[in-house]
CSV table of N, CA and C in Angstrom, one decimal:
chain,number,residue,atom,x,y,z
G,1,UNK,N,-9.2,-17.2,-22.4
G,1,UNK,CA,-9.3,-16.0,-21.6
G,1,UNK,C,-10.2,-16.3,-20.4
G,2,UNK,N,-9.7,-15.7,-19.5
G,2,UNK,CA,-11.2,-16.1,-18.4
G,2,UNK,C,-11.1,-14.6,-17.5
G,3,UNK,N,-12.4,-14.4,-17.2
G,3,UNK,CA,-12.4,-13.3,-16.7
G,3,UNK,C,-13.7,-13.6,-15.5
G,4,UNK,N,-13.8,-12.6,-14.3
G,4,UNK,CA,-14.9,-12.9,-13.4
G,4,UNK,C,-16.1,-12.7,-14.1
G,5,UNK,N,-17.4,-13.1,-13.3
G,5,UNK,CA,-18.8,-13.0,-13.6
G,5,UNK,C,-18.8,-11.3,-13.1
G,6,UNK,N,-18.3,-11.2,-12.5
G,6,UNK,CA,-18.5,-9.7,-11.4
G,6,UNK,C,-18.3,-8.3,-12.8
G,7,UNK,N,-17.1,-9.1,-13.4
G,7,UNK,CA,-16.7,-8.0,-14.5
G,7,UNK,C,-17.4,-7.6,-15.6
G,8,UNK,N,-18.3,-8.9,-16.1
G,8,UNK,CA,-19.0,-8.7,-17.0
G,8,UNK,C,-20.1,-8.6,-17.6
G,9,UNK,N,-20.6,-7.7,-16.3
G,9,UNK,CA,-21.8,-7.0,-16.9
G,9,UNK,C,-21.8,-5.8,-17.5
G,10,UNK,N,-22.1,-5.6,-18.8
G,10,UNK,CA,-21.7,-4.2,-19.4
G,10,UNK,C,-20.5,-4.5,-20.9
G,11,UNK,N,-19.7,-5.3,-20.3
G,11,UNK,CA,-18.5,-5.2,-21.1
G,11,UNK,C,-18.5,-5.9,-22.5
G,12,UNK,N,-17.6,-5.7,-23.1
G,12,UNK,CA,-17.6,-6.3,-24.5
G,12,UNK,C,-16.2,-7.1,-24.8
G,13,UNK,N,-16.4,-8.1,-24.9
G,13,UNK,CA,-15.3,-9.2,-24.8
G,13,UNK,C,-15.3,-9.5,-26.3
G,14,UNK,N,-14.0,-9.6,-26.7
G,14,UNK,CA,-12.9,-9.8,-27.6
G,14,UNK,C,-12.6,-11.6,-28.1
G,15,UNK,N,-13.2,-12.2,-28.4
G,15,UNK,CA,-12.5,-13.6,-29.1
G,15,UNK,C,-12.7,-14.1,-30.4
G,16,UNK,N,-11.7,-15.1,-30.5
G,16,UNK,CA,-11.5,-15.3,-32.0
G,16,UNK,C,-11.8,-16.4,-32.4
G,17,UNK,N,-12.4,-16.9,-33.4
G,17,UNK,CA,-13.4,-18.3,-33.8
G,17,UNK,C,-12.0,-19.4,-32.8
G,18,UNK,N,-13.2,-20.4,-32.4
G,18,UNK,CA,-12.1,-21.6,-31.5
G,18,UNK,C,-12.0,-21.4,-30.5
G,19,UNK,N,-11.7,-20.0,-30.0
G,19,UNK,CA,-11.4,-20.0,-28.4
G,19,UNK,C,-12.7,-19.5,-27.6
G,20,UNK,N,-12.4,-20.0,-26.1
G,20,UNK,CA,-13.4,-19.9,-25.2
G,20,UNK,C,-13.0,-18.8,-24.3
G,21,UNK,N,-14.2,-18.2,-23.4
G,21,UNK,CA,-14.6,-17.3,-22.5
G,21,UNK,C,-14.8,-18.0,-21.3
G,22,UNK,N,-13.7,-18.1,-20.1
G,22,UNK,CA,-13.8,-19.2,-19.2
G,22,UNK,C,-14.3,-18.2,-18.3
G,23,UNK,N,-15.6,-18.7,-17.3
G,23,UNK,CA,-16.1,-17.6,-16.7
G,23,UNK,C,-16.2,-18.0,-14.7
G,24,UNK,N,-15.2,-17.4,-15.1
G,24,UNK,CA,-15.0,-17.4,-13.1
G,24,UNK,C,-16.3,-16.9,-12.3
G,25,UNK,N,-17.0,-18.0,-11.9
G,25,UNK,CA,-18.2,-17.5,-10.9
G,25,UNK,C,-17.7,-17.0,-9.2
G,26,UNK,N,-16.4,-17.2,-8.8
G,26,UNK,CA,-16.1,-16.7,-7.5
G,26,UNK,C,-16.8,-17.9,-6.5
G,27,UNK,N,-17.8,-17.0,-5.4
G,27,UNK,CA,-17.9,-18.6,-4.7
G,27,UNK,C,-19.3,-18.9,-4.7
G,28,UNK,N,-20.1,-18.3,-6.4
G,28,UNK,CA,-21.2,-19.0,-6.4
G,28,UNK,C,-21.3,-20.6,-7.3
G,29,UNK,N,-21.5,-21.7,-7.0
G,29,UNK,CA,-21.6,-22.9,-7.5
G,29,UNK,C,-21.4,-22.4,-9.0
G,30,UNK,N,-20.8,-23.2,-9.5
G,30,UNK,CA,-20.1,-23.6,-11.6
G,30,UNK,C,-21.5,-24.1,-11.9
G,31,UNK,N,-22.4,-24.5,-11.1
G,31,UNK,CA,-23.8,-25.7,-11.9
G,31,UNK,C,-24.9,-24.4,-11.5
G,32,UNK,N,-24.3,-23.3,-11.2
G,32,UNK,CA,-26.1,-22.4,-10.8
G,32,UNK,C,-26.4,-21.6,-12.3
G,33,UNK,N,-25.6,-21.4,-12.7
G,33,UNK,CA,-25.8,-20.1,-14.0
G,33,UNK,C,-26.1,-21.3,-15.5
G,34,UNK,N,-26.9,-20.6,-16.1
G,34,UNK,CA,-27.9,-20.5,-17.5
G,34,UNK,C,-27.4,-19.2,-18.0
G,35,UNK,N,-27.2,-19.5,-19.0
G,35,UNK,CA,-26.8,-18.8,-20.9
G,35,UNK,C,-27.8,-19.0,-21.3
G,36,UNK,N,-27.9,-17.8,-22.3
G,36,UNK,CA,-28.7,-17.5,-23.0
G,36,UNK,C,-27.8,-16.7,-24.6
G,37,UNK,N,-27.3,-16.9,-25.4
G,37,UNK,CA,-26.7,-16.2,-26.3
G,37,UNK,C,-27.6,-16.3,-27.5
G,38,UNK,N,-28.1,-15.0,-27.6
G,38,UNK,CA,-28.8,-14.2,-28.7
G,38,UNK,C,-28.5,-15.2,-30.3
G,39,UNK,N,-27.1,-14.9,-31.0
G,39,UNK,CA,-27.4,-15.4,-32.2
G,39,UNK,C,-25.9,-16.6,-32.0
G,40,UNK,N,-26.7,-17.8,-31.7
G,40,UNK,CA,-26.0,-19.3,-31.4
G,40,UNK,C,-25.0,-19.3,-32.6
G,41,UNK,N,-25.4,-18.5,-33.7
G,41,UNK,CA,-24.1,-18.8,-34.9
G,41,UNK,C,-23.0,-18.9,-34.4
G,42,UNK,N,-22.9,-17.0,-33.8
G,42,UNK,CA,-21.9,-16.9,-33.2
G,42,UNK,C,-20.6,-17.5,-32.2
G,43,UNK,N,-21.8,-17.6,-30.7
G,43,UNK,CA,-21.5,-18.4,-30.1
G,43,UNK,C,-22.2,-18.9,-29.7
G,44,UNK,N,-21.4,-19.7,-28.1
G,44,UNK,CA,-22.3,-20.5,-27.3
G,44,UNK,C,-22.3,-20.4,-25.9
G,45,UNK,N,-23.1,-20.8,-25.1
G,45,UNK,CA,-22.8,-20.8,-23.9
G,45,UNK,C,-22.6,-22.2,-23.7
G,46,UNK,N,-21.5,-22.8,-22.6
G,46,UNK,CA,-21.3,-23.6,-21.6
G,46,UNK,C,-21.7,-24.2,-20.7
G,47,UNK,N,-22.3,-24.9,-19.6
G,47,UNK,CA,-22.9,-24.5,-18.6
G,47,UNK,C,-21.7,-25.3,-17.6
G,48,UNK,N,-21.5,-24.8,-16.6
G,48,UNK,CA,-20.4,-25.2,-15.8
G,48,UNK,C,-20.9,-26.5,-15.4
G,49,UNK,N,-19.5,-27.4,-14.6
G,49,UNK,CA,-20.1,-28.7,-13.9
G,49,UNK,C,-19.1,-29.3,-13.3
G,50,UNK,N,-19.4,-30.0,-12.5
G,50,UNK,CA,-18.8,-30.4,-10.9
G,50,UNK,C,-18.6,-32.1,-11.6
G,51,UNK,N,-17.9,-32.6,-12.1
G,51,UNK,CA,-17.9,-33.9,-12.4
G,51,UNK,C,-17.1,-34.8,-10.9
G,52,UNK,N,-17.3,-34.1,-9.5
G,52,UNK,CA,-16.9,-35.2,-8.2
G,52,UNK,C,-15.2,-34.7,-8.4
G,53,UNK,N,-14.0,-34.9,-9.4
G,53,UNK,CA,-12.8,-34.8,-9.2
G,53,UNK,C,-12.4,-33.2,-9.6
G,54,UNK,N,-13.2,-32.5,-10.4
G,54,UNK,CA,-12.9,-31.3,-11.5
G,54,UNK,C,-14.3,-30.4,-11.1
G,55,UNK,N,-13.9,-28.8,-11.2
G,55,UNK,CA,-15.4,-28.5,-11.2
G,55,UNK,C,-14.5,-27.0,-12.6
G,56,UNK,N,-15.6,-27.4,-13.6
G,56,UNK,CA,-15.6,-26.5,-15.1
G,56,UNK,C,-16.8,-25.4,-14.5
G,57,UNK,N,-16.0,-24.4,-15.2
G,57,UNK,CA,-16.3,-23.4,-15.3
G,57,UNK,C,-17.1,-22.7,-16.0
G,58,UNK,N,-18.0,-22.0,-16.2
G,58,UNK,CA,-19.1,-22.1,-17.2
G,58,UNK,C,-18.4,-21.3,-18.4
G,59,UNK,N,-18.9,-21.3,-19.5
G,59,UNK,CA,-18.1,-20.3,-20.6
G,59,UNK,C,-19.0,-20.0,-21.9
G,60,UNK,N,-18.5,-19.6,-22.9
G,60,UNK,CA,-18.6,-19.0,-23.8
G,60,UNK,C,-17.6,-19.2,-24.9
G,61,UNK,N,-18.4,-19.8,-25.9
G,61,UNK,CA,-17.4,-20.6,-27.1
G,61,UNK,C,-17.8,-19.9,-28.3
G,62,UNK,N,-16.4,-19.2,-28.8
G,62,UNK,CA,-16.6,-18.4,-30.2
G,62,UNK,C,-16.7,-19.4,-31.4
G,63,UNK,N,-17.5,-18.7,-32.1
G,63,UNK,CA,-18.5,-19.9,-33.3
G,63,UNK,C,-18.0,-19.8,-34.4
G,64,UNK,N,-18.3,-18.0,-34.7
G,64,UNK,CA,-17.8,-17.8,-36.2
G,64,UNK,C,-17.9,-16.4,-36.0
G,65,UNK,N,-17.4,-15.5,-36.9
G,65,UNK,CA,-17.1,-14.0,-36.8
G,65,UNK,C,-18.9,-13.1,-36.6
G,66,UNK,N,-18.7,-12.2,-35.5
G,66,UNK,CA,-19.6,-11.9,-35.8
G,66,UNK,C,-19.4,-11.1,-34.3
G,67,UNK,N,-21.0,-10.3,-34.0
G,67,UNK,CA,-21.4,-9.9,-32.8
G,67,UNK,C,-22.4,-10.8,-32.4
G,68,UNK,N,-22.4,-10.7,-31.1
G,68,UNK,CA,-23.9,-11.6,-30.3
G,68,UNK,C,-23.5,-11.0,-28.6
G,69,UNK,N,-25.1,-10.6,-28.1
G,69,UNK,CA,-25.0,-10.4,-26.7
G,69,UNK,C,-25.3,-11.7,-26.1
G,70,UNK,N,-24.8,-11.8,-24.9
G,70,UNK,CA,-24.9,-13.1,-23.6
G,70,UNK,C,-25.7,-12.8,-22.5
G,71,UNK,N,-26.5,-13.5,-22.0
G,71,UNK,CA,-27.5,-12.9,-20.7
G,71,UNK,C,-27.1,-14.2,-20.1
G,72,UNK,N,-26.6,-14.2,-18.9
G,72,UNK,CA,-26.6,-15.1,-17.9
G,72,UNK,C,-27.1,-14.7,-16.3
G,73,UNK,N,-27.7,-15.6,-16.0
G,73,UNK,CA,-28.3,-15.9,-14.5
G,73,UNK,C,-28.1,-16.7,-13.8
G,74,UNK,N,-27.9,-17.0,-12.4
G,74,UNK,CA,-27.3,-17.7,-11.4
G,74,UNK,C,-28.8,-18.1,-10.4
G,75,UNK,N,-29.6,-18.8,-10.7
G,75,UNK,CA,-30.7,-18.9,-9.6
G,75,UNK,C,-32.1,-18.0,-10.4
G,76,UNK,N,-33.1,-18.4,-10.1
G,76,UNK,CA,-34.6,-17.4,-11.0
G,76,UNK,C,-34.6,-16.1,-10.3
G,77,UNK,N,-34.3,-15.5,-9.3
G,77,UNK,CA,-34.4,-14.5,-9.0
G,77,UNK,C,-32.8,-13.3,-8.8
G,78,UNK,N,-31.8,-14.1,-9.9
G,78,UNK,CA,-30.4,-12.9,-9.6
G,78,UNK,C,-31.2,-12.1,-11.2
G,79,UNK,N,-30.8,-10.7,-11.5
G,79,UNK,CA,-30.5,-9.9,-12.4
G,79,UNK,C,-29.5,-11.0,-13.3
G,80,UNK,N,-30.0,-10.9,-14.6
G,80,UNK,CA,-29.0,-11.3,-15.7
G,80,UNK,C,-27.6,-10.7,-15.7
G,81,UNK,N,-26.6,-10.9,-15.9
G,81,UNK,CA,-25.2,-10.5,-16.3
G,81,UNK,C,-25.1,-10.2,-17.9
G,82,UNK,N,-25.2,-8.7,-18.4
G,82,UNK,CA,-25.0,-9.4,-19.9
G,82,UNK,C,-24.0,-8.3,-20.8
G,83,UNK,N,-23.7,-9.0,-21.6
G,83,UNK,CA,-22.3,-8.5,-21.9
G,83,UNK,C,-22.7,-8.8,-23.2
G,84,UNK,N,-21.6,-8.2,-24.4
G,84,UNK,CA,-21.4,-8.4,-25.8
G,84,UNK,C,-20.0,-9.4,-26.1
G,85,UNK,N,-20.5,-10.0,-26.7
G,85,UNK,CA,-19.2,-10.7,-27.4
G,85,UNK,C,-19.2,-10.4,-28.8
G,86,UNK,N,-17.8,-10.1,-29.1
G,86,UNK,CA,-17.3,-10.0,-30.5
G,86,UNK,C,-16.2,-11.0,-31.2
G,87,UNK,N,-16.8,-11.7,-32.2
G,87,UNK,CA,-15.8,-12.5,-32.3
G,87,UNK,C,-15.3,-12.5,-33.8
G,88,UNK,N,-13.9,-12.7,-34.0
G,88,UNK,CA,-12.7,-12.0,-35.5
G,88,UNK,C,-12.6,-13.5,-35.7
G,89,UNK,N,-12.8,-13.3,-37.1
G,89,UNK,CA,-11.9,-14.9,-37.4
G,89,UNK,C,-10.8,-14.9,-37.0
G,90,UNK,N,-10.5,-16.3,-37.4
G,90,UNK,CA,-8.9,-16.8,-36.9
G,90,UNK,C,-7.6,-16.0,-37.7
């Protein structure tokens, strides 16, 4: 699933143990944003990256069933982005 950074502040995203939260930054750099996710059981954060041929997208990796909020930031001085993730077993 991948959805913009722009969209999710506020929101509560939906995934299922295994799959990922691919998180479209738009035209701020994939290497600026830091995660933070509350209970790591759950999930995880990503951190994007420019490997020269490919540039990954930062994300959000479902762990195991459960809730956990996300706080992400793009630089020390943006507002966090933070959203709820919910995640259903398989």
């Amino acid at each position: 699933m991948t959805m913009s950074v722009h969209g999710l502040s506020g929101a509560i995203v939906h995934l299922t143990v295994g799959r990922v939260l691919n998180i479209d930054t738009g035209d701020v750099p994939v290497t600026s944003y830091r995660g933070q996710v509350a209970d790591p059981a759950v999930a995880s954060f990503v951190a994007g990256r420019n490997d020269g041929s490919a540039r990954f997208n930062p994300g959000v990796v479902a762990r195991a069933p459960g809730i956990t909020e996300v706080a992400m930031t793009a630089g020390s001085t943006a507002e966090p982005v933070r959203f709820t993730v919910v995640v259903a077993p398989r």
